[in-house]
Amino acid sequence: MSADGLEAVFLAQRDVLLRFLRARGGGEAAEDLLQELWVRIHEAGARGLGGPVAQPLSYLYRMADNLMRDRYRSERQATLRDKSWTEDHSGAMPGVSDAPSGERVLIARERLARAVAAIDALGPRAAAIFRRHRIDGVTQRAIAGEMGVSVSTVESDLRTAYRALADLQEREDEA
Amino acid sequence: MDERRVRMRDEAVAWAVRVDDPGFADWDGFTAWLEADARHAEAYDHAVLAAEAADAGLIVPASTPVIRPAPALRQPLPRRRALGWLGGAVAASLVAVAGVQVFQDRAQPYAVETAAGETRVIALADGSRVALNGGTRLTLDRADAREVTLERGEALFTVAHDDRDPFTVHAGNAEIVDLGTVFNVVREGGETRVGVAEGLVAYNPDAENVRLEPGETLVDAQGVIRLGRAATGDIGGWKAGRLVYEGAPLTQVAGDLARATGTRVAVAPAIAARQFTGVIALPEKRAGFVAELGPLLDVEVQPGEQGVTLSPRNRVAP
């Protein structure tokens, strides 16, 4: 299915997508978000990324989900930046760029190291499954086949890994 | 955390895991869960974002380069002893960033780093350009663009030549001084390798003073210097995705592949000294590439937890 086809599906499924965006945290802004989604579909088509899409509706849902992820990510980063700015620069030097300070870079690295350690602490199988899933983007069914375990084992290992990282983040946010 | 929040968190994690599967299709079910409670969307966002926290550390091809500004020094950088000083720079940067504006003419060191699998080109104030291969750390000085230190990794220097102020690369204990030039430097495992593509380079002009012309290469393995030759087009070939070897030890090939692909590559001791001659064309998509190189390198590529190991092939007895 081409980008044109995708647009046709978008128009036909407008209401379901709107409902999804509303529930996905868009609330009142869901109409605007739907508009943003429409623009993204156009852009993807213009860059030749529209490609053939096997499951167009599922694809549109995923784009909508990614749109919300991006929004959450940038909101969170903005909050963290403001927070660390006021903490670092209570007597700020005027005209100092907001390039990452050495300290902030170090903190980011330490966070990364702790996150990796949290994954490694799950044991080799869960850590390997998590890598394959996150980094290589392999389906859970394919991972199960590769590692000779059941799909529910893969899913359960992934849940454990996600939970460990969610716990870690919670602790770090409180710190 | 109370029981209800834990349950919501666990549900959010379960949905994040399911949605992250490329084959996920139950969007109706997901929508229903989101609609069941207005707080579900945020719990889900939390789980999704938290799961990203480790990504950059698992395999690193796409992470952004790190530029770490270091504080200004009261004293200019001692030229030959740059490395020892830099160890303390990280700790010092925790203490004070103030003063950078004041000492414009003092040494203002900063570092540019690339993750393995990532490359980057930086332009210096004097018009020189440096292409950094993956897994590379270079320290520079804002007050003096003509002096850089390759702490580790590989870089291709295209230098704006100036007779009165030669461009100097520090690597290990050596100085590499350009006399008008494009040259490549690798610093890895206590070894420094230099190849000259254009112009002329002086290696350690105050000591051995080896002059390298285009097509000449030098390996300094802890003070033992060997000279060699390479086609000028192959020097810095990594930049164009080509790794060219003539009798190179497998450990060197492994180091180059690790920088280029982001996969850690170890070599089993039994074949560490084995030599390789050939060309490796790096594909656009480099994750997982090393695993395909077994036949070309005549090795077994064994996946491990942190990366891969090149081992002798298991030959079936006749």
Short mmCIF file of C-alpha atoms in Angstrom, two decimals:
data_model
loop_
_atom_site.label_atom_id
_atom_site.label_comp_id
_atom_site.label_asym_id
_atom_site.label_seq_id
_atom_site.Cartn_x
_atom_site.Cartn_y
_atom_site.Cartn_z
CA MET A 1 0.00 0.00 0.00
CA SER A 2 1.41 3.39 -0.96
CA ALA A 3 1.34 6.65 0.99
CA ASP A 4 -1.83 7.60 -0.92
CA GLY A 5 -3.41 4.38 0.29
CA LEU A 6 -2.30 5.22 3.80
CA GLU A 7 -4.05 8.57 3.56
CA ALA A 8 -7.20 6.86 2.41
CA VAL A 9 -7.09 4.54 5.41
CA PHE A 10 -6.41 7.51 7.66
CA LEU A 11 -9.53 9.27 6.39
CA ALA A 12 -11.65 6.16 6.72
CA GLN A 13 -10.39 5.45 10.24
CA ARG A 14 -10.28 9.01 11.46
CA ASP A 15 -12.65 8.38 14.35
CA VAL A 16 -10.85 5.36 15.76
CA LEU A 17 -7.53 7.17 15.61
CA LEU A 18 -9.03 10.21 17.29
CA ARG A 19 -10.42 8.05 20.04
CA PHE A 20 -7.03 6.40 20.49
CA LEU A 21 -5.19 9.73 20.71
CA ARG A 22 -7.72 11.02 23.23
CA ALA A 23 -7.22 7.98 25.45
CA ARG A 24 -3.47 7.96 24.87
CA GLY A 25 -3.12 11.19 26.84
CA GLY A 26 -4.14 13.64 24.12
CA GLY A 27 -7.45 14.50 25.81
CA GLU A 28 -8.78 17.83 24.56
CA ALA A 29 -5.82 18.27 22.21
CA ALA A 30 -6.66 15.07 20.33
CA GLU A 31 -7.96 16.92 17.25
CA ASP A 32 -4.71 18.88 16.95
CA LEU A 33 -2.71 15.72 17.43
CA LEU A 34 -4.67 14.03 14.68
CA GLN A 35 -3.73 16.94 12.43
CA GLU A 36 -0.08 16.47 13.41
CA LEU A 37 -0.37 12.80 12.59
CA TRP A 38 -1.76 13.67 9.16
CA VAL A 39 1.25 15.93 8.55
CA ARG A 40 3.61 13.14 9.59
CA ILE A 41 2.01 10.73 7.16
CA HIS A 42 2.42 13.29 4.38
CA GLU A 43 6.04 13.89 5.27
CA ALA A 44 6.79 10.20 5.43
CA GLY A 45 5.27 9.86 1.98
CA ALA A 46 7.20 12.84 0.63
CA ARG A 47 10.48 11.40 1.86
CA GLY A 48 9.66 8.11 0.21
CA LEU A 49 9.22 6.42 3.57
CA GLY A 50 5.58 5.69 2.95
CA GLY A 51 6.69 2.42 1.42
CA PRO A 52 4.49 -0.57 1.16
CA VAL A 53 2.60 -1.07 4.40
CA ALA A 54 1.12 -4.47 5.08
CA GLN A 55 -1.16 -3.52 7.97
CA PRO A 56 -2.08 0.10 7.30
CA LEU A 57 -4.33 0.63 10.28
CA SER A 58 -1.84 -0.94 12.69
CA TYR A 59 0.82 1.25 11.09
CA LEU A 60 -1.26 4.39 11.70
CA TYR A 61 -1.88 3.39 15.30
CA ARG A 62 1.85 2.95 15.76
CA MET A 63 2.55 6.37 14.28
CA ALA A 64 0.00 7.83 16.68
CA ASP A 65 1.60 6.02 19.60
CA ASN A 66 5.05 7.26 18.54
CA LEU A 67 3.72 10.79 18.26
CA MET A 68 2.59 10.64 21.88
CA ARG A 69 5.89 9.08 22.95
CA ASP A 70 7.81 11.89 21.30
CA ARG A 71 5.67 14.49 23.02
CA TYR A 72 6.13 12.90 26.41
CA ARG A 73 9.86 12.55 25.88
CA SER A 74 10.37 16.18 24.92
CA GLU A 75 8.13 17.45 27.71
CA ARG A 76 10.09 15.43 30.20
CA GLN A 77 13.42 16.61 28.85
CA ALA A 78 12.25 20.21 29.03
CA THR A 79 11.22 19.72 32.65
CA LEU A 80 14.53 18.10 33.56
CA ARG A 81 16.45 20.86 31.78
CA ASP A 82 14.58 23.57 33.65
CA LYS A 83 15.11 21.74 36.88
CA SER A 84 18.83 21.22 36.44
CA TRP A 85 19.18 24.77 35.14
CA THR A 86 17.77 26.29 38.29
CA GLU A 87 19.80 23.89 40.43
CA ASP A 88 23.07 24.52 38.61
CA HIS A 89 22.73 28.19 37.98
CA SER A 90 21.10 29.76 40.98
CA GLY A 91 23.76 32.46 40.62
CA ALA A 92 24.06 31.95 36.90
CA MET A 93 26.62 33.59 34.71
CA PRO A 94 24.82 35.64 32.08
CA GLY A 95 25.44 34.66 28.50
CA VAL A 96 26.57 31.14 29.27
CA SER A 97 25.37 28.73 26.62
CA ASP A 98 23.27 25.80 27.63
CA ALA A 99 25.70 23.30 26.18
CA PRO A 100 25.84 20.27 28.44
CA SER A 101 28.08 20.98 31.38
CA GLY A 102 30.69 18.41 32.26
CA GLU A 103 28.72 17.58 35.33
CA ARG A 104 25.48 16.97 33.48
CA VAL A 105 27.25 14.76 30.96
CA LEU A 106 28.75 12.77 33.80
CA ILE A 107 25.38 12.37 35.47
CA ALA A 108 23.88 11.14 32.20
CA ARG A 109 26.68 8.62 31.87
CA GLU A 110 26.25 7.36 35.39
CA ARG A 111 22.52 6.96 34.76
CA LEU A 112 23.24 4.99 31.64
CA ALA A 113 25.72 2.79 33.48
CA ARG A 114 23.15 2.09 36.21
CA ALA A 115 20.49 1.23 33.63
CA VAL A 116 22.82 -1.18 31.86
CA ALA A 117 23.80 -2.69 35.21
CA ALA A 118 20.12 -3.17 36.05
CA ILE A 119 19.67 -5.13 32.82
CA ASP A 120 22.81 -7.19 33.34
CA ALA A 121 21.65 -8.01 36.87
CA LEU A 122 18.66 -9.87 35.42
CA GLY A 123 20.91 -12.69 34.31
CA PRO A 124 22.24 -13.61 30.90
CA ARG A 125 19.04 -14.92 29.33
CA ALA A 126 16.81 -11.99 30.22
CA ALA A 127 19.58 -9.53 29.34
CA ALA A 128 20.11 -11.17 25.96
CA ILE A 129 16.36 -11.20 25.24
CA PHE A 130 16.09 -7.56 26.19
CA ARG A 131 18.97 -6.60 23.86
CA ARG A 132 17.53 -8.56 20.99
CA HIS A 133 14.15 -6.93 21.50
CA ARG A 134 15.26 -3.34 22.04
CA ILE A 135 18.31 -3.04 19.88
CA ASP A 136 17.74 -5.47 17.05
CA GLY A 137 13.95 -5.04 16.96
CA VAL A 138 13.33 -8.76 16.61
CA THR A 139 9.78 -9.97 17.27
CA GLN A 140 9.17 -11.79 20.52
CA ARG A 141 8.10 -14.87 18.59
CA ALA A 142 11.40 -14.90 16.64
CA ILE A 143 13.41 -14.40 19.85
CA ALA A 144 11.60 -17.36 21.39
CA GLY A 145 12.53 -19.45 18.37
CA GLU A 146 16.17 -18.38 18.49
CA MET A 147 16.62 -19.01 22.18
CA GLY A 148 14.56 -22.17 22.32
CA VAL A 149 12.12 -20.86 24.93
CA SER A 150 8.39 -20.16 24.82
CA VAL A 151 6.94 -16.81 23.75
CA SER A 152 5.50 -16.34 27.23
CA THR A 153 8.98 -16.76 28.72
CA VAL A 154 10.27 -14.05 26.40
CA GLU A 155 7.40 -11.78 27.34
CA SER A 156 7.88 -12.45 31.03
CA ASP A 157 11.63 -11.73 30.83
CA LEU A 158 10.90 -8.49 29.00
CA ARG A 159 8.34 -7.46 31.61
CA THR A 160 10.91 -8.10 34.34
CA ALA A 161 13.45 -5.97 32.48
CA TYR A 162 11.02 -3.11 31.84
CA ARG A 163 9.93 -3.23 35.47
CA ALA A 164 13.53 -3.07 36.68
CA LEU A 165 14.12 0.04 34.56
CA ALA A 166 10.84 1.62 35.67
CA ASP A 167 11.85 1.04 39.31
CA LEU A 168 15.26 2.52 38.65
CA GLN A 169 13.76 5.61 37.05
CA GLU A 170 11.36 6.06 39.91
CA ARG A 171 14.21 5.95 42.40
CA GLU A 172 16.26 8.41 40.37
CA ASP A 173 13.38 10.81 39.98
CA GLU A 174 12.92 10.85 43.71
CA ALA A 175 16.62 11.33 44.41
CA MET B 1 4.17 2.43 46.50
CA ASP B 2 0.67 1.27 47.34
CA GLU B 3 -0.84 -1.84 45.86
CA ARG B 4 -3.01 -0.07 43.30
CA ARG B 5 -0.15 1.95 41.93
CA VAL B 6 2.00 -1.18 41.70
CA ARG B 7 -0.76 -2.93 39.77
CA MET B 8 -1.15 -0.01 37.40
CA ARG B 9 2.60 0.13 36.89
CA ASP B 10 2.72 -3.60 36.13
CA GLU B 11 -0.12 -3.33 33.64
CA ALA B 12 1.58 -0.38 31.97
CA VAL B 13 4.82 -2.36 31.72
CA ALA B 14 2.96 -5.32 30.21
CA TRP B 15 1.38 -3.08 27.57
CA ALA B 16 4.70 -1.37 26.81
CA VAL B 17 6.31 -4.78 26.23
CA ARG B 18 3.47 -5.88 23.98
CA VAL B 19 3.26 -2.65 21.96
CA ASP B 20 7.05 -2.61 21.49
CA ASP B 21 6.82 -5.92 19.67
CA PRO B 22 6.94 -5.13 15.93
CA GLY B 23 4.12 -7.61 15.38
CA PHE B 24 1.73 -6.02 17.89
CA ALA B 25 -1.84 -5.66 16.54
CA ASP B 26 -4.24 -5.48 19.50
CA TRP B 27 -4.82 -1.74 19.33
CA ASP B 28 -8.47 -2.11 20.33
CA GLY B 29 -7.49 -3.88 23.52
CA PHE B 30 -4.84 -1.27 24.21
CA THR B 31 -7.32 1.57 23.63
CA ALA B 32 -9.78 -0.08 26.01
CA TRP B 33 -7.13 -0.31 28.71
CA LEU B 34 -6.18 3.35 28.23
CA GLU B 35 -9.82 4.38 28.46
CA ALA B 36 -10.39 2.41 31.65
CA ASP B 37 -8.48 4.96 33.72
CA ALA B 38 -7.24 8.42 32.80
CA ARG B 39 -3.95 7.74 34.59
CA HIS B 40 -3.10 4.75 32.42
CA ALA B 41 -1.66 6.85 29.59
CA GLU B 42 0.92 8.45 31.83
CA ALA B 43 1.81 5.16 33.52
CA TYR B 44 2.39 3.74 30.05
CA ASP B 45 4.53 6.72 29.01
CA HIS B 46 6.60 6.21 32.16
CA ALA B 47 7.19 2.55 31.36
CA VAL B 48 8.08 3.29 27.73
CA LEU B 49 10.54 6.04 28.58
CA ALA B 50 12.17 4.09 31.41
CA ALA B 51 12.77 1.19 29.04
CA GLU B 52 14.78 3.48 26.77
CA ALA B 53 17.21 4.34 29.55
CA ALA B 54 19.60 1.47 28.85
CA ASP B 55 19.43 1.49 25.05
CA ALA B 56 22.45 3.67 24.42
CA GLY B 57 24.57 1.42 26.62
CA LEU B 58 23.57 -1.90 25.09
CA ILE B 59 24.97 -1.34 21.64
CA VAL B 60 25.85 2.16 20.77
CA PRO B 61 25.75 2.93 17.07
CA ALA B 62 23.23 5.74 17.18
CA SER B 63 24.07 7.57 20.36
CA THR B 64 24.93 11.24 20.15
CA PRO B 65 28.53 12.32 20.52
CA VAL B 66 29.58 13.70 23.85
CA ILE B 67 31.33 17.02 24.04
CA ARG B 68 32.72 17.63 27.44
CA PRO B 69 33.97 21.11 28.15
CA ALA B 70 36.71 21.13 30.72
CA PRO B 71 37.55 24.09 32.95
CA ALA B 72 40.19 26.62 32.07
CA LEU B 73 43.61 26.04 33.49
CA ARG B 74 45.71 28.53 35.40
CA GLN B 75 48.73 27.20 33.54
CA PRO B 76 48.94 26.47 29.83
CA LEU B 77 48.96 22.80 28.92
CA PRO B 78 52.40 21.29 29.16
CA ARG B 79 53.01 20.12 25.63
CA ARG B 80 54.50 16.70 26.12
CA ARG B 81 52.58 15.77 29.23
CA ALA B 82 49.06 16.40 27.99
CA LEU B 83 47.81 12.92 28.81
CA GLY B 84 48.61 12.90 32.50
CA TRP B 85 46.87 16.18 33.01
CA LEU B 86 43.71 15.11 31.25
CA GLY B 87 43.02 12.38 33.78
CA GLY B 88 42.28 15.04 36.33
CA ALA B 89 40.19 17.16 33.99
CA VAL B 90 37.06 15.14 34.53
CA ALA B 91 37.22 15.42 38.28
CA ALA B 92 38.13 19.07 38.02
CA SER B 93 35.15 19.81 35.80
CA LEU B 94 32.92 18.82 38.70
CA VAL B 95 34.39 21.54 40.80
CA ALA B 96 34.24 24.64 38.68
CA VAL B 97 33.16 25.72 35.25
CA ALA B 98 33.48 29.40 36.04
CA GLY B 99 36.47 31.26 34.72
CA VAL B 100 36.20 30.02 31.16
CA GLN B 101 35.44 33.53 29.95
CA VAL B 102 38.26 35.11 31.88
CA PHE B 103 41.27 33.25 30.56
CA GLN B 104 40.65 33.49 26.85
CA ASP B 105 44.31 33.08 26.03
CA ARG B 106 44.94 30.15 28.35
CA ALA B 107 44.52 26.55 27.36
CA GLN B 108 40.84 25.69 27.09
CA PRO B 109 40.79 21.98 26.58
CA TYR B 110 37.67 20.14 25.54
CA ALA B 111 37.02 16.65 24.33
CA VAL B 112 35.09 15.23 21.43
CA GLU B 113 34.03 11.62 21.65
CA THR B 114 32.29 9.19 19.36
CA ALA B 115 30.60 5.99 20.36
CA ALA B 116 31.66 2.83 18.57
CA GLY B 117 29.84 2.57 15.25
CA GLU B 118 29.44 6.33 14.95
CA THR B 119 31.58 8.69 12.90
CA ARG B 120 31.83 12.42 13.00
CA VAL B 121 33.68 15.24 11.26
CA ILE B 122 34.70 18.35 13.15
CA ALA B 123 36.06 21.58 11.73
CA LEU B 124 38.76 23.38 13.66
CA ALA B 125 39.23 27.13 13.92
CA ASP B 126 42.30 27.03 11.65
CA GLY B 127 40.37 25.42 8.78
CA SER B 128 41.64 21.92 9.48
CA ARG B 129 39.19 19.07 9.56
CA VAL B 130 39.24 15.94 11.64
CA ALA B 131 37.12 12.89 10.87
CA LEU B 132 36.62 10.72 13.93
CA ASN B 133 36.02 7.03 13.53
CA GLY B 134 33.87 5.22 16.10
CA GLY B 135 35.09 4.64 19.67
CA THR B 136 37.37 7.66 19.51
CA ARG B 137 38.27 10.34 22.01
CA LEU B 138 40.10 13.45 20.95
CA THR B 139 41.01 16.36 23.19
CA LEU B 140 41.44 19.78 21.72
CA ASP B 141 42.15 23.26 22.89
CA ARG B 142 39.93 26.20 22.04
CA ALA B 143 42.85 28.53 22.55
CA ASP B 144 45.15 26.56 20.23
CA ALA B 145 43.61 24.69 17.32
CA ARG B 146 47.02 23.41 16.21
CA GLU B 147 47.49 20.97 19.06
CA VAL B 148 45.29 17.91 19.62
CA THR B 149 45.59 14.67 21.54
CA LEU B 150 44.24 11.38 20.25
CA GLU B 151 43.55 9.55 23.46
CA ARG B 152 42.09 6.51 21.81
CA GLY B 153 40.51 5.41 18.59
CA GLU B 154 41.15 6.60 15.07
CA ALA B 155 41.04 9.91 13.27
CA LEU B 156 41.78 11.19 9.78
CA PHE B 157 43.34 14.66 9.81
CA THR B 158 43.10 17.02 6.85
CA VAL B 159 45.32 19.83 7.96
CA ALA B 160 45.55 23.43 6.89
CA HIS B 161 49.30 23.70 6.64
CA ASP B 162 51.27 26.49 8.26
CA ASP B 163 55.09 26.32 8.28
CA ARG B 164 55.41 28.63 11.24
CA ASP B 165 52.87 26.78 13.36
CA PRO B 166 52.82 23.11 12.51
CA PHE B 167 49.80 21.02 13.40
CA THR B 168 50.66 18.48 16.10
CA VAL B 169 48.84 15.32 17.12
CA HIS B 170 49.81 13.73 20.42
CA ALA B 171 49.25 9.99 20.62
CA GLY B 172 50.67 7.96 23.46
CA ASN B 173 54.09 9.43 24.15
CA ALA B 174 54.63 10.48 20.56
CA GLU B 175 54.09 13.65 18.60
CA ILE B 176 53.02 13.53 15.01
CA VAL B 177 53.75 16.79 13.24
CA ASP B 178 52.24 17.61 9.88
CA LEU B 179 54.26 19.19 7.17
CA GLY B 180 51.20 19.76 4.85
CA THR B 181 48.90 16.90 4.88
CA VAL B 182 46.12 14.32 5.05
CA PHE B 183 46.99 11.60 7.52
CA ASN B 184 45.32 8.94 9.65
CA VAL B 185 46.20 8.11 13.25
CA VAL B 186 45.05 5.16 15.34
CA ARG B 187 45.66 4.91 19.07
CA GLU B 188 44.65 1.57 20.50
CA GLY B 189 45.94 -0.88 23.08
CA GLY B 190 49.23 0.91 23.70
CA GLU B 191 49.96 1.05 19.98
CA THR B 192 50.03 4.05 17.65
CA ARG B 193 49.60 3.65 13.89
CA VAL B 194 50.06 6.43 11.36
CA GLY B 195 49.37 6.45 7.64
CA VAL B 196 49.97 9.36 5.31
CA ALA B 197 47.68 9.96 2.33
CA GLU B 198 49.01 13.34 1.18
CA GLY B 199 51.88 15.65 2.04
CA LEU B 200 54.47 14.88 4.66
CA VAL B 201 54.43 14.02 8.33
CA ALA B 202 57.18 13.94 10.94
CA TYR B 203 56.81 11.31 13.62
CA ASN B 204 58.41 12.39 16.91
CA PRO B 205 60.56 15.13 15.38
CA ASP B 206 62.39 15.59 18.70
CA ALA B 207 63.36 11.94 18.98
CA GLU B 208 63.24 9.37 16.18
CA ASN B 209 62.14 12.02 13.67
CA VAL B 210 60.73 9.60 11.12
CA ARG B 211 59.56 11.36 7.95
CA LEU B 212 56.54 9.73 6.35
CA GLU B 213 55.59 10.37 2.76
CA PRO B 214 52.30 9.53 1.02
CA GLY B 215 51.69 5.79 1.07
CA GLU B 216 53.98 5.20 4.03
CA THR B 217 52.75 3.80 7.30
CA LEU B 218 54.25 3.50 10.73
CA VAL B 219 53.41 1.32 13.72
CA ASP B 220 54.78 2.24 17.12
CA ALA B 221 54.22 -0.65 19.50
CA GLN B 222 55.50 0.69 22.81
CA GLY B 223 58.61 2.21 21.34
CA VAL B 224 59.29 -0.41 18.69
CA ILE B 225 58.74 1.29 15.36
CA ARG B 226 57.99 -0.55 12.14
CA LEU B 227 57.48 1.06 8.77
CA GLY B 228 55.20 -0.20 6.02
CA ARG B 229 53.38 0.82 2.88
CA ALA B 230 49.75 1.15 1.87
CA ALA B 231 47.94 2.52 -1.17
CA THR B 232 47.28 6.19 -0.46
CA GLY B 233 43.61 5.71 -1.35
CA ASP B 234 43.31 3.09 1.39
CA ILE B 235 44.65 5.31 4.16
CA GLY B 236 41.67 6.53 6.12
CA GLY B 237 39.56 4.20 3.94
CA TRP B 238 37.25 3.64 6.93
CA LYS B 239 35.76 7.01 6.12
CA ALA B 240 34.46 5.64 2.83
CA GLY B 241 33.44 2.34 4.43
CA ARG B 242 36.47 0.36 3.21
CA LEU B 243 38.95 -1.43 5.44
CA VAL B 244 41.98 -2.59 3.49
CA TYR B 245 44.60 -4.92 4.97
CA GLU B 246 47.85 -6.43 3.89
CA GLY B 247 49.19 -8.86 6.44
CA ALA B 248 47.53 -7.06 9.36
CA PRO B 249 47.26 -8.92 12.66
CA LEU B 250 43.72 -10.12 13.37
CA THR B 251 43.68 -8.08 16.59
CA GLN B 252 44.03 -4.92 14.51
CA VAL B 253 41.19 -6.01 12.22
CA ALA B 254 39.08 -6.69 15.33
CA GLY B 255 39.76 -3.21 16.71
CA ASP B 256 38.86 -1.57 13.41
CA LEU B 257 35.63 -3.56 13.15
CA ALA B 258 34.64 -2.68 16.70
CA ARG B 259 35.10 1.04 16.01
CA ALA B 260 33.21 0.83 12.75
CA THR B 261 30.27 -1.30 13.82
CA GLY B 262 29.75 -0.79 17.53
CA THR B 263 30.04 -4.52 18.16
CA ARG B 264 32.75 -5.46 20.61
CA VAL B 265 35.14 -7.85 18.89
CA ALA B 266 37.59 -10.04 20.79
CA VAL B 267 40.12 -12.43 19.26
CA ALA B 268 40.76 -15.88 20.74
CA PRO B 269 44.41 -16.09 21.88
CA ALA B 270 45.05 -19.06 19.58
CA ILE B 271 44.68 -16.88 16.48
CA ALA B 272 45.58 -13.41 17.83
CA ALA B 273 48.82 -13.33 15.83
CA ARG B 274 47.24 -14.56 12.61
CA GLN B 275 47.45 -12.16 9.71
CA PHE B 276 44.74 -11.03 7.34
CA THR B 277 45.00 -9.71 3.81
CA GLY B 278 41.90 -8.48 2.11
CA VAL B 279 39.27 -5.79 1.84
CA ILE B 280 36.24 -5.47 4.07
CA ALA B 281 33.48 -3.32 2.60
CA LEU B 282 31.36 -1.92 5.42
CA PRO B 283 27.64 -1.92 4.69
CA GLU B 284 25.34 0.99 5.46
CA LYS B 285 23.67 -0.96 8.25
CA ARG B 286 26.45 -2.17 10.48
CA ALA B 287 24.72 -3.79 13.44
CA GLY B 288 25.22 -7.54 13.21
CA PHE B 289 27.68 -7.18 10.32
CA VAL B 290 30.65 -8.76 12.11
CA ALA B 291 28.69 -11.98 12.48
CA GLU B 292 28.75 -12.39 8.69
CA LEU B 293 32.52 -12.09 8.38
CA GLY B 294 33.44 -15.63 9.49
CA PRO B 295 34.14 -16.98 6.01
CA LEU B 296 36.08 -13.91 4.86
CA LEU B 297 38.31 -13.86 7.94
CA ASP B 298 38.44 -17.67 8.08
CA VAL B 299 37.28 -17.68 11.67
CA GLU B 300 34.30 -18.73 13.72
CA VAL B 301 32.37 -15.66 14.91
CA GLN B 302 31.01 -16.65 18.30
CA PRO B 303 28.39 -14.41 19.86
CA GLY B 304 28.93 -13.64 23.52
CA GLU B 305 27.25 -11.44 26.05
CA GLN B 306 29.23 -8.29 25.39
CA GLY B 307 29.98 -8.79 21.73
CA VAL B 308 31.59 -11.44 19.56
CA THR B 309 34.78 -13.49 19.68
CA LEU B 310 36.75 -14.51 16.63
CA SER B 311 37.83 -18.11 17.19
CA PRO B 312 39.52 -20.81 15.09
CA ARG B 313 37.11 -22.58 12.79
CA ASN B 314 36.02 -26.00 13.88
CA ARG B 315 37.18 -28.12 11.02
CA VAL B 316 35.52 -31.46 10.62
CA ALA B 317 38.09 -34.26 10.51
CA PRO B 318 38.26 -35.92 7.09
#
